[in-house]
Short mmCIF file of C-alpha atoms in Angstrom, two decimals:
data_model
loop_
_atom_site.label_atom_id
_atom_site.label_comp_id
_atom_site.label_asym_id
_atom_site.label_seq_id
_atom_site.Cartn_x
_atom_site.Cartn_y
_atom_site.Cartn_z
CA UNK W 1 13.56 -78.34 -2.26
CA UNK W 2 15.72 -77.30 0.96
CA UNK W 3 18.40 -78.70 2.68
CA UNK W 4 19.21 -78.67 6.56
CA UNK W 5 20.99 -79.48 9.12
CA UNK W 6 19.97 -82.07 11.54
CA UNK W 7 18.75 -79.08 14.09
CA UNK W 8 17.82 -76.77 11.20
CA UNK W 9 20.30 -73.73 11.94
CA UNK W 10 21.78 -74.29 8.41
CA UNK W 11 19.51 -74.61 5.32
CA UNK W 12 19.87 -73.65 1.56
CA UNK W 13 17.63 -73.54 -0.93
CA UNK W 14 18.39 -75.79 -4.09
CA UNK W 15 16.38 -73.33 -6.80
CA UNK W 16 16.17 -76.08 -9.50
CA UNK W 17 15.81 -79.44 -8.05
CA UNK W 18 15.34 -82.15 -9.13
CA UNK W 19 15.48 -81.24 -12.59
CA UNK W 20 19.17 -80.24 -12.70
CA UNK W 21 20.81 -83.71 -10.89
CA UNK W 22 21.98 -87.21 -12.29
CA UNK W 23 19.84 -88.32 -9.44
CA UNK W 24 20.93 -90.56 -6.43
CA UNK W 25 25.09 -91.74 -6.08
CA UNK W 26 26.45 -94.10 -3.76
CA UNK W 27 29.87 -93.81 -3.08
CA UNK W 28 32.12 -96.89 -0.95
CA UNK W 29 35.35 -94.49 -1.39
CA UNK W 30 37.82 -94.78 1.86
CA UNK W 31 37.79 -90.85 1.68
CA UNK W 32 34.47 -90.63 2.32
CA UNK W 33 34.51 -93.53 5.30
CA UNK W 34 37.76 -91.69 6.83
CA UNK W 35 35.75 -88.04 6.52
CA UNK W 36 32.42 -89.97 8.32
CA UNK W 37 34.79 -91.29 10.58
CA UNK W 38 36.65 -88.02 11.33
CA UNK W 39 33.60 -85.99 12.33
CA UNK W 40 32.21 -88.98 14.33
CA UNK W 41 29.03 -89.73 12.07
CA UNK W 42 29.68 -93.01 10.81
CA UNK W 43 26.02 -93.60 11.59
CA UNK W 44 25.35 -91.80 8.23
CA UNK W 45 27.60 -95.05 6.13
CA UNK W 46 24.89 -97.72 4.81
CA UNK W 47 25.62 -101.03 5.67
CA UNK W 48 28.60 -101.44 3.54
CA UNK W 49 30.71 -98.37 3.82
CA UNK W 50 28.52 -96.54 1.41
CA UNK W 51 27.54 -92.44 1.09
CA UNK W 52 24.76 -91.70 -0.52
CA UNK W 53 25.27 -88.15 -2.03
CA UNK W 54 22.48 -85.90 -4.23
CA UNK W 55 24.30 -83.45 -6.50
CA UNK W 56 23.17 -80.00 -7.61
CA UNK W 57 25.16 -77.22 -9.36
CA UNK W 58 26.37 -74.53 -7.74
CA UNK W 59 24.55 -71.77 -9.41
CA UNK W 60 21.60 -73.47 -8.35
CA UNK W 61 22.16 -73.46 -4.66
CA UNK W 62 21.36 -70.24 -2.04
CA UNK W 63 22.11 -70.33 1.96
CA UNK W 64 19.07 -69.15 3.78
CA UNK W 65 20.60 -68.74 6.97
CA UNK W 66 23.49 -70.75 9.14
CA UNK W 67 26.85 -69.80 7.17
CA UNK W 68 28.48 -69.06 10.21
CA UNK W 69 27.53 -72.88 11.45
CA UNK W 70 29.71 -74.60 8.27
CA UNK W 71 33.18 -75.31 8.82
CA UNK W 72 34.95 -77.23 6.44
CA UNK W 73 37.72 -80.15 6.26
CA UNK W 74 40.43 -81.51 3.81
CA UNK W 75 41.36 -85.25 3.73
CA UNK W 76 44.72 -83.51 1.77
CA UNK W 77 46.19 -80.59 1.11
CA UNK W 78 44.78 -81.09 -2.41
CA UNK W 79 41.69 -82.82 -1.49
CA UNK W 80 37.78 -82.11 -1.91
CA UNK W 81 36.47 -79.61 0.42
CA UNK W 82 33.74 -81.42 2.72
CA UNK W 83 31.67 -79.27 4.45
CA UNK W 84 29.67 -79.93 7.63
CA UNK W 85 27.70 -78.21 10.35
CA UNK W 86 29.33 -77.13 14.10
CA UNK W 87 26.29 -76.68 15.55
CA UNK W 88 24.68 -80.41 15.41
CA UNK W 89 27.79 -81.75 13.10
CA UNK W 90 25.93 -82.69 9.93
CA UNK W 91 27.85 -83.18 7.10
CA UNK W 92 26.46 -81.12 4.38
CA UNK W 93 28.00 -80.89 1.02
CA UNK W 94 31.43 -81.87 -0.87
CA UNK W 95 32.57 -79.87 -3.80
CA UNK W 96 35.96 -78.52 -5.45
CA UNK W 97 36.53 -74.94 -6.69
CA UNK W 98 35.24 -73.93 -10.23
CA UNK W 99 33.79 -77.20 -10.45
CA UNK W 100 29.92 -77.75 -11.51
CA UNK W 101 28.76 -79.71 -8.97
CA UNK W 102 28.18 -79.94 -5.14
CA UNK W 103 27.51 -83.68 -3.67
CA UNK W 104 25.28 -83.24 -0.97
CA UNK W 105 24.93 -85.96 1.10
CA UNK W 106 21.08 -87.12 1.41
CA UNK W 107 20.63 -86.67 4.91
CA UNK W 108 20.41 -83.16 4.56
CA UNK W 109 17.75 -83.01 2.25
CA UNK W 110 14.36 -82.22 3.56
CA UNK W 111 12.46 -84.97 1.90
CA UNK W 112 15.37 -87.55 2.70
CA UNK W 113 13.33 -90.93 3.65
CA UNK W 114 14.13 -93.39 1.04
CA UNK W 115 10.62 -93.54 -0.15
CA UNK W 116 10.28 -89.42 -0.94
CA UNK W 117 13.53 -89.58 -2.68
CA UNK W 118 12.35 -92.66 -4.64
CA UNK W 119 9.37 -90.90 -5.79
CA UNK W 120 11.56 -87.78 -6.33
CA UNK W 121 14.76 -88.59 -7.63
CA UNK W 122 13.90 -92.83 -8.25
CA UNK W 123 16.00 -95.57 -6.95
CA UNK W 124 20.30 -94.81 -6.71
CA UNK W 125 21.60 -95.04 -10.00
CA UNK W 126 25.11 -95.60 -9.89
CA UNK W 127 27.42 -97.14 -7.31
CA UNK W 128 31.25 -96.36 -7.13
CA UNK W 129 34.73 -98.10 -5.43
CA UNK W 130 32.96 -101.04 -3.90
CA UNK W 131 36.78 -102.40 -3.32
CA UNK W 132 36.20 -99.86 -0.45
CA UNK W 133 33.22 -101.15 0.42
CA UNK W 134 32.61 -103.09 3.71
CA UNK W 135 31.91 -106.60 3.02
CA UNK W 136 30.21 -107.52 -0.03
CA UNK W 137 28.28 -104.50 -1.85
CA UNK W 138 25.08 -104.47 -3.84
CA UNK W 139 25.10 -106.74 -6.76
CA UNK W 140 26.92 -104.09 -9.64
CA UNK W 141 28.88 -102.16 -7.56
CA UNK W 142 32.26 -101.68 -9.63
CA UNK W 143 35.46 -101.25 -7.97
CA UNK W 144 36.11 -98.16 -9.26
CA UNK W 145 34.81 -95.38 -11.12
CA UNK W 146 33.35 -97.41 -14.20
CA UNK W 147 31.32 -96.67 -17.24
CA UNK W 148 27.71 -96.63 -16.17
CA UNK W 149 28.92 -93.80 -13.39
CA UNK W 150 30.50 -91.71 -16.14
CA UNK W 151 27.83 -92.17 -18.21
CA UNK W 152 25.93 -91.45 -15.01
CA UNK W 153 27.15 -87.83 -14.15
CA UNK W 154 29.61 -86.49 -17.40
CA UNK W 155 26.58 -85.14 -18.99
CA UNK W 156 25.32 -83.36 -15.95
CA UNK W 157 29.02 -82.01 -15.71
CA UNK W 158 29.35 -80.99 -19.34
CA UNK W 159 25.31 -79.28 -19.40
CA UNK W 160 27.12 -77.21 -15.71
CA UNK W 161 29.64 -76.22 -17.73
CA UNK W 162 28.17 -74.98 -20.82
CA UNK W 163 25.30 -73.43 -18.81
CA UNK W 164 27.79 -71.63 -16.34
CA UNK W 165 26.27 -73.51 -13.75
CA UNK W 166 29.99 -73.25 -11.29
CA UNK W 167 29.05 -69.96 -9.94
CA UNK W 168 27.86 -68.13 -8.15
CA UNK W 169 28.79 -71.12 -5.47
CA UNK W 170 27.58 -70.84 -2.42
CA UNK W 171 30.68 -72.67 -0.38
CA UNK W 172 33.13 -70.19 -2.68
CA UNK W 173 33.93 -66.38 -2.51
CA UNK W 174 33.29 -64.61 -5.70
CA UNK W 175 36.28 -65.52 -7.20
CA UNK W 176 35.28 -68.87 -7.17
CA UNK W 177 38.30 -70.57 -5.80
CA UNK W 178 38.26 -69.20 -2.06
CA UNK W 179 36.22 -70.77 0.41
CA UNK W 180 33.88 -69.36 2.41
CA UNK W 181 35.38 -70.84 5.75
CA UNK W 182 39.05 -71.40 6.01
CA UNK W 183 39.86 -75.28 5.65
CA UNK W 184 41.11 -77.74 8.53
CA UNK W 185 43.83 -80.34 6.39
CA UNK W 186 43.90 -83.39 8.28
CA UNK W 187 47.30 -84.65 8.75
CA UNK W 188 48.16 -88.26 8.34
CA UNK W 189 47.41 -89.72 11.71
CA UNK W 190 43.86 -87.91 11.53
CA UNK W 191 43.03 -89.40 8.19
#
């Protein structure tokens, strides 16, 4: 499986997919709205506030081509890094340091009409912070981060961890903590 950019100068590789993923997410967060909002692509929200994001593990994920396309952007100074595209402003990925897992969001995936990933990956399987949510979201949707999402994603954490899946990370320097494009923090106002 690759993923791309809307115009296709960035793409990645993802070297064990979809073997290695809890499968389809849908987070209502506000950080995620305010980050879609930032970059101007609110077109990617569903119809209540909602990102749908595909994770893979680090170790799992190679950049063909188009590094020098990905800028990245900080809600906070101690907030996720979200990555997205300068040339056709896609978002791409969020991730932490040292962390096993990179959400990418699905519109960078190369099979990413609903029906492919439902044959791939299956319907979304968890839903998170519908308070956030606009309007009234899917029937299920918990207001925060409940059990059927931990349930959801801790073993996919815990099988990165054990299996040294954090690095090498392709949005990280070596050292794992560094990334590869010097963050923007947005200040209060931006946010």
């Amino acid at each position: 499986m690759e993923i791309q950019c809307e115009c296709g100068k960035f793409r990645a590789k993802l070297k064990a997919f979809p073997n290695n993923t809890p499968g389809r997410l849908v987070c209502y967060c506000d950080d995620c709205q305010s980050y879609l909002r930032y970059i101007k692509r609110e077109d990617l929200l569903d119809a209540n506030g909602g990102t749908e994001v595909i994770p893979a593990y680090p170790a799992d994920v190679e950049i063909i081509n188009g590094q020098e396309h990905l800028k990245c952007t900080r809600l906070a100074p101690n907030g996720m890094f979200r990555f997205s595209t300068s040339c056709c402003n896609t978002p791409v990925a969020n991730t932490r340091p040292n962390t096993p897992w990179i959400g990418f969001l699905s519109c960078v995936y190369t099979a990413r009409d609903s029906n492919t990933l439902d044959q791939v990956l299956g319907p979304v399987r968890s839903r998170i912070m519908g308070r956030y949510a606009k309007g009234t979201p899917p029937a299920g949707t918990p207001a925060k981060f409940n059990m059927k999402a931990f349930v959801t994603v801790l073993p996919f954490i815990l099988k990165g961890k054990l299996l040294k899946k954090v690095k090498p990370s392709p949005f990280f320097a070596e050292n794992g903590v560094t990334p590869i494009v010097p963050p923007y923090v947005l200040s209060e106002a931006e946010r």
